[in-house]
Coordinates of C-alpha atoms and ligand atoms in Angstrom, one line a residue:
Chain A
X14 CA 140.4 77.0 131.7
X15 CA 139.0 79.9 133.7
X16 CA 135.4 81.7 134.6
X17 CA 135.9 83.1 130.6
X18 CA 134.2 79.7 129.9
X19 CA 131.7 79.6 132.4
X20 CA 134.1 77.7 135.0
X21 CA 133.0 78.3 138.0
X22 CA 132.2 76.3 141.9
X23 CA 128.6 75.2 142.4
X24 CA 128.2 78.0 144.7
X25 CA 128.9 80.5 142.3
X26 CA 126.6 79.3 140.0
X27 CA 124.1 82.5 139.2
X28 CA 121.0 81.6 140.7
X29 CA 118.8 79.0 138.3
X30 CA 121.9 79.3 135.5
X31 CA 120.2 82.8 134.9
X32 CA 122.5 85.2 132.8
X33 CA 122.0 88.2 134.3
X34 CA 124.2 90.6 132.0
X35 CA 122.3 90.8 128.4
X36 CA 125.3 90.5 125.9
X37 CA 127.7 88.7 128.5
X38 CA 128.1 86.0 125.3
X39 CA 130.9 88.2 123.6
X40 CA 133.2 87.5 127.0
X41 CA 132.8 83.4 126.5
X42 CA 136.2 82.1 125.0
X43 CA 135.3 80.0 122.2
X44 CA 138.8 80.1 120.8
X45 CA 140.9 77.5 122.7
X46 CA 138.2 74.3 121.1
X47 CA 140.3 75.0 118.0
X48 CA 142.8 72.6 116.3
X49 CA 143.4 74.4 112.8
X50 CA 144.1 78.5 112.9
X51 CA 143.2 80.5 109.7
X52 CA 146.1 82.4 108.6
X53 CA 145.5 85.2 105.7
X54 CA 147.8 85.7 102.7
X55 CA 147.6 89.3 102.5
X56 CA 149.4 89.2 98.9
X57 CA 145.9 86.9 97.8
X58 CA 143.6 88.3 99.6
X59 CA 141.6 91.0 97.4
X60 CA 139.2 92.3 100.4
X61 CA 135.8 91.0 99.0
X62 CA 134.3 90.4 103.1
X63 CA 133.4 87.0 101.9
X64 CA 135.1 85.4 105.0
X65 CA 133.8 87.7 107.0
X66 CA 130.3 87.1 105.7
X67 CA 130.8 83.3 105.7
X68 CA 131.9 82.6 109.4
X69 CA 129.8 81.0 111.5
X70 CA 130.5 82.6 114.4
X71 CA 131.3 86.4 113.0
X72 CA 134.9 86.2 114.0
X73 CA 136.3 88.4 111.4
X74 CA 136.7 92.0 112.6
X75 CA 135.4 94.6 110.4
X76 CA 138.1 95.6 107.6
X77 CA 140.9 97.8 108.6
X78 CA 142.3 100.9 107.4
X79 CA 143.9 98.8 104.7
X80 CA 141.0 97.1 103.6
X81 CA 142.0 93.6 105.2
X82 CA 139.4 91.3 107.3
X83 CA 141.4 90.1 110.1
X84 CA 140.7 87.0 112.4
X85 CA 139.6 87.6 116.3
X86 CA 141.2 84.1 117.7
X87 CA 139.7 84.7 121.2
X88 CA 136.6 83.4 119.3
X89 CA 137.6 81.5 116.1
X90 CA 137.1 77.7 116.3
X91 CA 138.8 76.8 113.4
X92 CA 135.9 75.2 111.6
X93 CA 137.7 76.1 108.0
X94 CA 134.5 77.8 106.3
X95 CA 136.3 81.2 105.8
X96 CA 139.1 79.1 104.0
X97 CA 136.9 77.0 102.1
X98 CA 135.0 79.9 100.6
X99 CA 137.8 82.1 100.1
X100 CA 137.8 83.3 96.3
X101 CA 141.2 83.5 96.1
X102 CA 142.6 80.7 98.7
X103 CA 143.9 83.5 100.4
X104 CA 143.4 81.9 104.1
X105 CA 145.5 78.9 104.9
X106 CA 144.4 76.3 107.8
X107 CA 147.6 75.8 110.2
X108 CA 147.8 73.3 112.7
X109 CA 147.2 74.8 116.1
X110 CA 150.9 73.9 118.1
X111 CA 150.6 72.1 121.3
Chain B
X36 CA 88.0 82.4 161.2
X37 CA 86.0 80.9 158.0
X38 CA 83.0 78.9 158.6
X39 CA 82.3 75.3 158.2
X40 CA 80.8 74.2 155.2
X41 CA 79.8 71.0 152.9
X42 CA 81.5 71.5 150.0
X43 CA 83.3 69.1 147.2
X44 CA 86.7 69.0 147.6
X45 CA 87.5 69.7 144.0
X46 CA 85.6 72.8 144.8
X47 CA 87.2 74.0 147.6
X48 CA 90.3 73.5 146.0
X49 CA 89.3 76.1 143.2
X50 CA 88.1 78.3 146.1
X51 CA 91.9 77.9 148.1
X52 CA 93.2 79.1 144.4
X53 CA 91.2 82.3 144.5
X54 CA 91.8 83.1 148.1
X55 CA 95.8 82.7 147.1
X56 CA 95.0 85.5 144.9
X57 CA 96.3 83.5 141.8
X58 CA 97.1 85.6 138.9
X59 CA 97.6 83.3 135.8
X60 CA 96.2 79.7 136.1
X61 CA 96.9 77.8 132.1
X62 CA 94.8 74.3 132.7
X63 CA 93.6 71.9 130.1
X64 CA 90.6 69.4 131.3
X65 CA 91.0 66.0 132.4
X66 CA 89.1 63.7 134.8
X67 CA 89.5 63.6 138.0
X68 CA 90.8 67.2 137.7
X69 CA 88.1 68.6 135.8
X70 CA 85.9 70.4 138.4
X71 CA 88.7 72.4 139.8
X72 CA 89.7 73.8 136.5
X73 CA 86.2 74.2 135.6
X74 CA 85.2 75.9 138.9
X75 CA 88.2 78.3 138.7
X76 CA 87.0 78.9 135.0
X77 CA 83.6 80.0 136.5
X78 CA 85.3 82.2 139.2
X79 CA 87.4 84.1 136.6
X80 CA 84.6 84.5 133.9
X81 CA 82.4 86.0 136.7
X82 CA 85.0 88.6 137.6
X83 CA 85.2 86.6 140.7
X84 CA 89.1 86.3 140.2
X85 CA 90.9 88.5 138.7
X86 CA 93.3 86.7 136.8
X87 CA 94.6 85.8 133.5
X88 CA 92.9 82.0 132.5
X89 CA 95.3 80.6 129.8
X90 CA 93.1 78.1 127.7
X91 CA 95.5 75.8 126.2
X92 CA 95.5 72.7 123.2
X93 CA 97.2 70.6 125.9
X94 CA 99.0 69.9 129.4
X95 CA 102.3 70.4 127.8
X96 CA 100.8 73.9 126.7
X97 CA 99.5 74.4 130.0
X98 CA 102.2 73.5 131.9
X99 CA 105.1 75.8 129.5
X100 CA 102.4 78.7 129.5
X101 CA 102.5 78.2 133.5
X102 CA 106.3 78.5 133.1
X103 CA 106.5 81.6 131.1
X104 CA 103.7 83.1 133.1
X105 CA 105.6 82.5 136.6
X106 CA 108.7 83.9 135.3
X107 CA 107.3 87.0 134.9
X108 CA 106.5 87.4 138.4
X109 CA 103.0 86.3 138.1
X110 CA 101.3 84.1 140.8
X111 CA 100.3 80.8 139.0
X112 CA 98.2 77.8 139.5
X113 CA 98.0 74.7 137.2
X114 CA 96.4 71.2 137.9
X115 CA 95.8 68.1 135.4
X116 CA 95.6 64.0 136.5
X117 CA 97.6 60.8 134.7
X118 CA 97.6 60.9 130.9
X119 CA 97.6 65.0 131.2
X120 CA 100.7 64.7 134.0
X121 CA 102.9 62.5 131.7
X122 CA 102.4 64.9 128.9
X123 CA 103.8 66.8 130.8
X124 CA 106.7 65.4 131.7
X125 CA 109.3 66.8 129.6
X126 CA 108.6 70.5 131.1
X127 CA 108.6 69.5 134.4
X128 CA 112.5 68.8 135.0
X129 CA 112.5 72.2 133.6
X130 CA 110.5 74.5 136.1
X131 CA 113.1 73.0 139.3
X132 CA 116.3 74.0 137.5
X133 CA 114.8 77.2 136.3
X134 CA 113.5 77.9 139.9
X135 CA 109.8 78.7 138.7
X136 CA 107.4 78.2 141.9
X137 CA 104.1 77.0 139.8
X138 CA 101.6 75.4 142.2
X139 CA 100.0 72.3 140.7
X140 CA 97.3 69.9 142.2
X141 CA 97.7 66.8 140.8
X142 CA 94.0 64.4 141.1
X143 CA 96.1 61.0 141.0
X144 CA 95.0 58.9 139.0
X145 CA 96.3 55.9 136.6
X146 CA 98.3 55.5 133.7
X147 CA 97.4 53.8 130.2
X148 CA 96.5 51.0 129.3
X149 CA 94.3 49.9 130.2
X150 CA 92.6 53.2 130.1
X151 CA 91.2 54.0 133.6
X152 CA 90.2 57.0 135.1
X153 CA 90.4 55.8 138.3
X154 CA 92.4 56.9 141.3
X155 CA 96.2 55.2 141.8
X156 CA 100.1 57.1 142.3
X157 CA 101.4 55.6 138.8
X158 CA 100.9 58.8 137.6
X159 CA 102.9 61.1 140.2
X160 CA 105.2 58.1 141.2
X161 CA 106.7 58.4 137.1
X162 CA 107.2 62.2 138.2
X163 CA 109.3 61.7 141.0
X164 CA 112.5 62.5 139.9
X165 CA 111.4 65.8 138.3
X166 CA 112.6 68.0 141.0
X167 CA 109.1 68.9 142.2
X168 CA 107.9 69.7 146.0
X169 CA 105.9 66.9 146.3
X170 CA 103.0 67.5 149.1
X171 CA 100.1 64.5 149.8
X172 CA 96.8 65.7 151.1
X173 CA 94.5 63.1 152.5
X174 CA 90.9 65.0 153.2
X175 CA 89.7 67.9 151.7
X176 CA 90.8 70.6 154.9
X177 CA 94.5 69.3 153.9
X178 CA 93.7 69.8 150.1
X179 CA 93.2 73.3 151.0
X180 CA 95.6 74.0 153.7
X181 CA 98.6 72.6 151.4
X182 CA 97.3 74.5 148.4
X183 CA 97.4 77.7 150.1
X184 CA 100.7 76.7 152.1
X185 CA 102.1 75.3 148.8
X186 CA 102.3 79.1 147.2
X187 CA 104.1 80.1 150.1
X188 CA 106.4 77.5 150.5
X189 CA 107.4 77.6 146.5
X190 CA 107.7 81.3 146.2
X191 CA 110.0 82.0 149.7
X192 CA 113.0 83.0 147.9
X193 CA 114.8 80.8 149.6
X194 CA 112.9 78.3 148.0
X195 CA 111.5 78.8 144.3
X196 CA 110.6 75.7 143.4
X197 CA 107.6 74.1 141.8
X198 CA 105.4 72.3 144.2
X199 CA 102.8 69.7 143.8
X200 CA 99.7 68.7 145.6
X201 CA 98.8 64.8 145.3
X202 CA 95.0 64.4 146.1
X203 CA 93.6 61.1 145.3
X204 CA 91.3 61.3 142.3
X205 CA 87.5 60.5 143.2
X206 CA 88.2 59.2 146.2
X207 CA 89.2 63.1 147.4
X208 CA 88.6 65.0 144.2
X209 CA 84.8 64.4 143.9
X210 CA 83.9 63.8 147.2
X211 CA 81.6 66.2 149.6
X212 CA 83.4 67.0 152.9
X213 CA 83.1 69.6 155.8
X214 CA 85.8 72.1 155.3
X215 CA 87.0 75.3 156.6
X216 CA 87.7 77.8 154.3
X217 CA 90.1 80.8 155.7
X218 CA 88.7 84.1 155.4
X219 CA 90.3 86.3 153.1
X220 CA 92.3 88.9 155.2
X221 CA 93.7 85.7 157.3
X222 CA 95.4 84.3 153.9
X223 CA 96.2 87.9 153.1
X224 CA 98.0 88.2 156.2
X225 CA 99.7 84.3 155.7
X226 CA 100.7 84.6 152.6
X227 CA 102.7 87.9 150.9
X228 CA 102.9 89.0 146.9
X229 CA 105.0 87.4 145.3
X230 CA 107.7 89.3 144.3
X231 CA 110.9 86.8 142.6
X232 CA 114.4 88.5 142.4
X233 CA 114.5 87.9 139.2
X234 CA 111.5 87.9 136.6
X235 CA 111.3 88.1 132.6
X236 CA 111.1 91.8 132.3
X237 CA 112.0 94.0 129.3
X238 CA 113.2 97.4 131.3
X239 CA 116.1 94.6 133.3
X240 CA 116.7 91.6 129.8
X241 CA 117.8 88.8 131.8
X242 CA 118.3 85.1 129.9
X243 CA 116.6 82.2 131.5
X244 CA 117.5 78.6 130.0
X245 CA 120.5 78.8 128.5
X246 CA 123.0 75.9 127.1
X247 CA 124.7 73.7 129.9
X248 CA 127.5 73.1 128.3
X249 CA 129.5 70.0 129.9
X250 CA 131.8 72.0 132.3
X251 CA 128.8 73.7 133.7
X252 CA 125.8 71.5 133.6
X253 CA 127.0 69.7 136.5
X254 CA 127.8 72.6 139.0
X255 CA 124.4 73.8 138.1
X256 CA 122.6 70.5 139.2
X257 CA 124.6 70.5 142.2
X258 CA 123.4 73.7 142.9
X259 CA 119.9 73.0 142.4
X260 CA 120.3 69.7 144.3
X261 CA 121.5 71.5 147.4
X262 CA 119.3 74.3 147.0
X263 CA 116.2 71.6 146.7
X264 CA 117.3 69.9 149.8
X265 CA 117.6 73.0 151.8
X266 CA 114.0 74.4 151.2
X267 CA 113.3 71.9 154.2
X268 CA 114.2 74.9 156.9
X269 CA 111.5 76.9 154.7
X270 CA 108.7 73.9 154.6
X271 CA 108.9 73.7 158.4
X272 CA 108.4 77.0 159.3
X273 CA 105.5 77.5 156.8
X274 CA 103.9 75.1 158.6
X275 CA 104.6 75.9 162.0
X276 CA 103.1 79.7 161.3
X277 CA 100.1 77.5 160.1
X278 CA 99.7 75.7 163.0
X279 CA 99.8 79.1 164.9
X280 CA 97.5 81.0 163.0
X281 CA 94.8 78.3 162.3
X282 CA 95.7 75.7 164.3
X283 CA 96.2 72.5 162.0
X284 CA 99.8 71.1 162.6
X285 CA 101.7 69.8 159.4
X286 CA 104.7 67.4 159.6
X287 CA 106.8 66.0 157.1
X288 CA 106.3 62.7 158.2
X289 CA 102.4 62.5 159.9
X290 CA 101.9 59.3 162.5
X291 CA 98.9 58.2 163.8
X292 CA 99.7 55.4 167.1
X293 CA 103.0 54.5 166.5
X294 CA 104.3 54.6 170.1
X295 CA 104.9 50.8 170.8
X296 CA 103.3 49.5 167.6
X297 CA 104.6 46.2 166.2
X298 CA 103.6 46.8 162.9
X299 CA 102.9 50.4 161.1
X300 CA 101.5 50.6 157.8
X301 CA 102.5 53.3 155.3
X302 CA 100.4 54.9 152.6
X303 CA 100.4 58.3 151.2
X304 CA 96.9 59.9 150.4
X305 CA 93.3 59.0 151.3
X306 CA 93.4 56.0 152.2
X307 CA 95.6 56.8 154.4
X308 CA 92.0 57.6 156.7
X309 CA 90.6 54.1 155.8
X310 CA 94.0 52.8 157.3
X311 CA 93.1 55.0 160.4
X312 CA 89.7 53.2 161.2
X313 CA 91.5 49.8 160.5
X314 CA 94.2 50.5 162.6
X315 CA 91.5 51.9 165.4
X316 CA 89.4 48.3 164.8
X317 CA 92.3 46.6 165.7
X318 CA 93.9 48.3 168.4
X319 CA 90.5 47.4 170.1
X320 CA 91.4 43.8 169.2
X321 CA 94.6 44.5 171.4
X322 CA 96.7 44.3 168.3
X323 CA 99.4 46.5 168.0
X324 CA 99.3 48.5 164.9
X325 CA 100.1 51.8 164.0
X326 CA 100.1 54.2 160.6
X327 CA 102.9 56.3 159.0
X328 CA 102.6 58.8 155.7
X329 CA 104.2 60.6 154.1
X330 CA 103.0 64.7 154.0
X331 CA 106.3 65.8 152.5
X332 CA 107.7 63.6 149.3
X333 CA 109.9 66.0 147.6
X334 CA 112.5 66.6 149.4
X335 CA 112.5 63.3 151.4
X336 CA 112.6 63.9 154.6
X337 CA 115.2 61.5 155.2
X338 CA 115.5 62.8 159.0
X339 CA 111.8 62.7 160.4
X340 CA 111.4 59.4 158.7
X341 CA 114.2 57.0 160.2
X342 CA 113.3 58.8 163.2
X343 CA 109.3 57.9 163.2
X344 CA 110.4 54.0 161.9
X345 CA 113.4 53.3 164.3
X346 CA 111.8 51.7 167.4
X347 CA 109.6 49.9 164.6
X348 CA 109.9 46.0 164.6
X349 CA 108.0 45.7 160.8
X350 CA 106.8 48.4 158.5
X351 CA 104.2 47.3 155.9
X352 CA 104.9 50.3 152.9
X353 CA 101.8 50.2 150.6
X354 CA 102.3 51.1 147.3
X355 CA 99.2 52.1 144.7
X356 CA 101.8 51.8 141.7
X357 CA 103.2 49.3 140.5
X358 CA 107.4 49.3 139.3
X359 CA 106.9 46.4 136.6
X360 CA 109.8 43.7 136.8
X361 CA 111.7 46.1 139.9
X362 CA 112.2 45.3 143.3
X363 CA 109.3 46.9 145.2
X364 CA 107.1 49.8 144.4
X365 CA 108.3 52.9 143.8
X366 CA 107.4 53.4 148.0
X367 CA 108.5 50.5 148.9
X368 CA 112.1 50.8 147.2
X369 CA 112.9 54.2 148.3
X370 CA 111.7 53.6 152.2
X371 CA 114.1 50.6 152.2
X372 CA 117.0 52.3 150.7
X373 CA 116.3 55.3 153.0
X374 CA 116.7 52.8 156.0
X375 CA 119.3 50.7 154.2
X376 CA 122.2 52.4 156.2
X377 CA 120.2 53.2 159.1
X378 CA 121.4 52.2 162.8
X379 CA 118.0 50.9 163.9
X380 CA 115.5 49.8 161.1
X381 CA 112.4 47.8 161.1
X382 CA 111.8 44.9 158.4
X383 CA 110.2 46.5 155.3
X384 CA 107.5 44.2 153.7
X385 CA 106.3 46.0 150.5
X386 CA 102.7 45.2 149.2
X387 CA 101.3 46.9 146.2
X388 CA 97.3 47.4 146.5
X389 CA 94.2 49.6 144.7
X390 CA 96.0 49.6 141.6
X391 CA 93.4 51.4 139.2
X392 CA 90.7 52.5 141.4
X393 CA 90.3 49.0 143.0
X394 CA 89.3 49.3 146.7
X395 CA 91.3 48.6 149.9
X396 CA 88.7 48.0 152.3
X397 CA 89.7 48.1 156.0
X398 CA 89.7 44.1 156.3
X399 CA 92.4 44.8 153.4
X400 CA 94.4 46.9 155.9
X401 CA 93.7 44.5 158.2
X402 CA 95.0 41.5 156.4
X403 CA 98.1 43.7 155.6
X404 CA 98.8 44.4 159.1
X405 CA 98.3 40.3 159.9
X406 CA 100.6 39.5 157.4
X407 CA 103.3 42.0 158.5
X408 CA 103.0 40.7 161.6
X409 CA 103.8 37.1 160.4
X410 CA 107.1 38.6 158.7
X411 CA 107.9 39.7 162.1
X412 CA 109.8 36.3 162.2
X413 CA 110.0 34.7 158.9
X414 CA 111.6 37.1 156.5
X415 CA 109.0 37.5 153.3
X416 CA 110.6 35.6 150.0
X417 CA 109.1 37.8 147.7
X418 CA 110.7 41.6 147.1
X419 CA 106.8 42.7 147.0
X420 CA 102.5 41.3 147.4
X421 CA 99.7 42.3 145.7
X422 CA 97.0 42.3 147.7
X423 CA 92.9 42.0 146.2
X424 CA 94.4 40.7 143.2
X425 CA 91.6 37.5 142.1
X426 CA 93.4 34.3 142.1
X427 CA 90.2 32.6 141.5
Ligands
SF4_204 S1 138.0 79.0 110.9 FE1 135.8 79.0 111.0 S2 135.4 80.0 113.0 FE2 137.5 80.5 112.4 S3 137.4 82.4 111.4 FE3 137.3 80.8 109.8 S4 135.1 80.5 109.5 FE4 135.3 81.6 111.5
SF4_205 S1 137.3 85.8 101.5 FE1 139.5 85.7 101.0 S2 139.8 87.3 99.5 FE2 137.8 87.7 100.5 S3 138.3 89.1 102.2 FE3 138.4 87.1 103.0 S4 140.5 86.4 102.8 FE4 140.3 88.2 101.5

């Protein structure tokens, strides 16, 4: 785990925990908490942005020139939401390999 | 240099506040605090002051407006006693971690129940461990040299920490006393703007108070822990430039004829000047007796104090709280784990006296002092005495 998580020595600690840089939240990693990844059926999936709606923590990308909502993992903590509200159970949950 | 004059110390404190040049004081009325608030009320409605007074529903108001107020870079005063203090207490771990340098006064007084307006340290004692400076004034010309010293202290930026000022309620809030009020232009020249590195502003957005999560909480109260302890350097010099410019010397640790004492007594605050006269009365007698308190609290000034206790045979720590089922009072524990390690200690007895505004009369010191001086060869069986307690 690295300083992308807020790992740092004491003595690099910003001054009373301030964050300093407005927006510095899009750096922190989020992704590596997860245990289940969601992985999109692009055959199901008929680009209705419901996943993208649904997650928690707005890790679907805007769609892409095809249409699709794709996944940012740097972020995604593989709560399930986006496959649990999937219309079409487009978006499987794979175990995360160790 | 001010003049002399009669004034109640309460008063005078208000008057210190204005001649800081505070700029936001957020107060809500309780006794013994009340006449400071109320005089600093007077002095901003009559354009005396010109600064922002934050009326608030309550001391957990006052204290969180004090907090935003400070963070943006305004100079800030607040002040409250017991009930007020512990309604606090939830916001006050946060103004140390944040680094927010609010001056309080705090008019010690007891804690519920029984209800008591009357003057004890149960109410500061439950704040120790807030990460406040803690300063303790014993007459009204230290009420106002520590409130004045106490803006400069907590806004050094290598400091920026909260700092309170324990006066004893009644005892110093309400009584009349000569003091010497600087003259403006000589606190003007002691103590600068304040001007934080970092302030709530919304040209430079800057977040103070976020989440700690578990792999950074820790570094971050290690760095406040080291940062707290280090504001010491700061303290020292703030009071040495006092000494120079007005000529009343500040130490961490204050001793009043301690060289070859047999027994010292302890006690922070006022009575620390009724100790004085007992400890005068019997030096006359040809006993050997001698007083120790404690200016600075917060950060202990670990230091100064084995220093001022190590050629001491017995130390008699009085406490005016009282730690219910513990091992001492809250004094009393600290000064013996302080020494615990220490090459050369005296024997600590620990007695716990003027709990709620009861007395301790000079004979009281003096019976204090007698008894310490028995312990000088029979160890004490009990962990702590109460002393003026009716058995009968
Ligand atoms: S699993 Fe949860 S966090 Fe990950 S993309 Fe789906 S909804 Fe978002
Ligand atoms: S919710 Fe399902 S169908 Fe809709 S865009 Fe997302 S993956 Fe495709």
């Amino acid at each position: 785990m690295g300083k992308d998580q807020g790992m740092m020595p004491w003595k690099e600690v910003p001054f009373g925990l301030y964050i300093l840089e407005p927006g510095n939240s899009a750096e922190f990693k989020t992704g590596n908490w997860r245990s289940l990844r969601p992985v999109l059926d692009k055959e199901k999936c008929v680009k209705c942005g419901t996943c993208y709606i649904m997650c928690p923590d707005m890790c679907y990308d805007q769609q892409d020139e095809e249409g699709y909502y794709l996944v940012n993992l740097y972020y995604c903590k593989g709560c399930g939401i986006c496959a649990a509200v999937c219309p079409k159970n487009a978006i499987t949950m794979v175990m995360e390999e160790v | 240099m001010g003049k002399r004059v009669a004034k109640e110390v309460s008063i005078a404190i208000a008057d210190a506040v204005k001649l800081a040049r505070a700029e936001v004081i957020a107060a809500y009325p309780i006794t013994p605090q009340t006449h400071i608030v109320e005089h600093l009320s007077e002095l901003v409605a009559n354009g005396e002051l010109d600064a922002e007074y934050i009326t608030v529903e309550s001391e957990h108001s006052a204290i969180s407006a004090a907090l935003g107020a400070v963070a943006t870079g305004a100079r800030t005063f607040t002040s409250t006693s017991s009930q007020g203090l512990a309604l606090m207490h939830e916001i006050l771990f946060i103004a140390p971690a944040l680094r927010l340098p609010v001056v309080m006064v705090v008019a010690n007084r007891a804690l519920s129940a029984p209800i008591s307006i009357w003057n004890d340290h149960s109410d500061i004692m439950a704040q120790r461990d807030t990460g406040w400076i803690q300063l303790w004034a014993e007459n009204g010309q230290e009420a106002v040299d520590l409130v004045i010293q106490a803006f400069r202290i907590a806004e050094d930026r290598n400091v920026m920490f909260p700092t309170i000022v324990n006066i004893d309620g009644f005892t110093l809030s309400h009584v009349i006393e000569p003091i010497e009020l600087p003259d403006q232009e000589e606190v003007d020249a002691f103590l600068p703007a304040f001007k934080p590195k970092y302030k709530l502003d919304p040209r430079k957005p800057l977040t103070m108070g976020p989440v700690g999560i578990p792999e950074i909480y820790f570094e971050a109260k290690k760095a406040q822990d080291e940062a707290f302890k280090n504001t010491r350097r700061v303290i020292l010099r703030v009071w040495k430039d006092w000494a120079q410019r007005f000529g009343r010397e500040y130490h961490p640790v204050e001793t009043y004829r301690t060289e070859d004492a047999e027994v010292v007594l302890l006690i922070n605050g006022s009575l620390a000047e009724t100790a004085m006269t007992a400890v005068d009365k019997m030096r006359e007698q040809g006993k050997k007796v001698g007083l120790i308190r404690f200016r600075l609290w917060r950060p202990f000034p670990m230091q100064e104090f084995r220093k001022a206790v190590s050629k001491i045979p017995v130390l008699a720590v009085i406490d005016r709280a009282l730690t219910p089922g513990g091992v001492g009072g809250p004094l009393g524990t600290e000064v013996r784990a302080a020494l615990y390690n220490a090459a050369r200690r005296p024997r600590v007895v620990n007695f716990i006296a003027g709990l709620g505004g009861r007395d301790i009369t000079v004979e009281d010191f003096e019976e204090m002092a007698d008894r310490a001086a028995f312990y000088l060869k029979k160890r004490p069986k009990e962990a702590y005495e109460m002393i003026g307690v009716r058995e009968s």
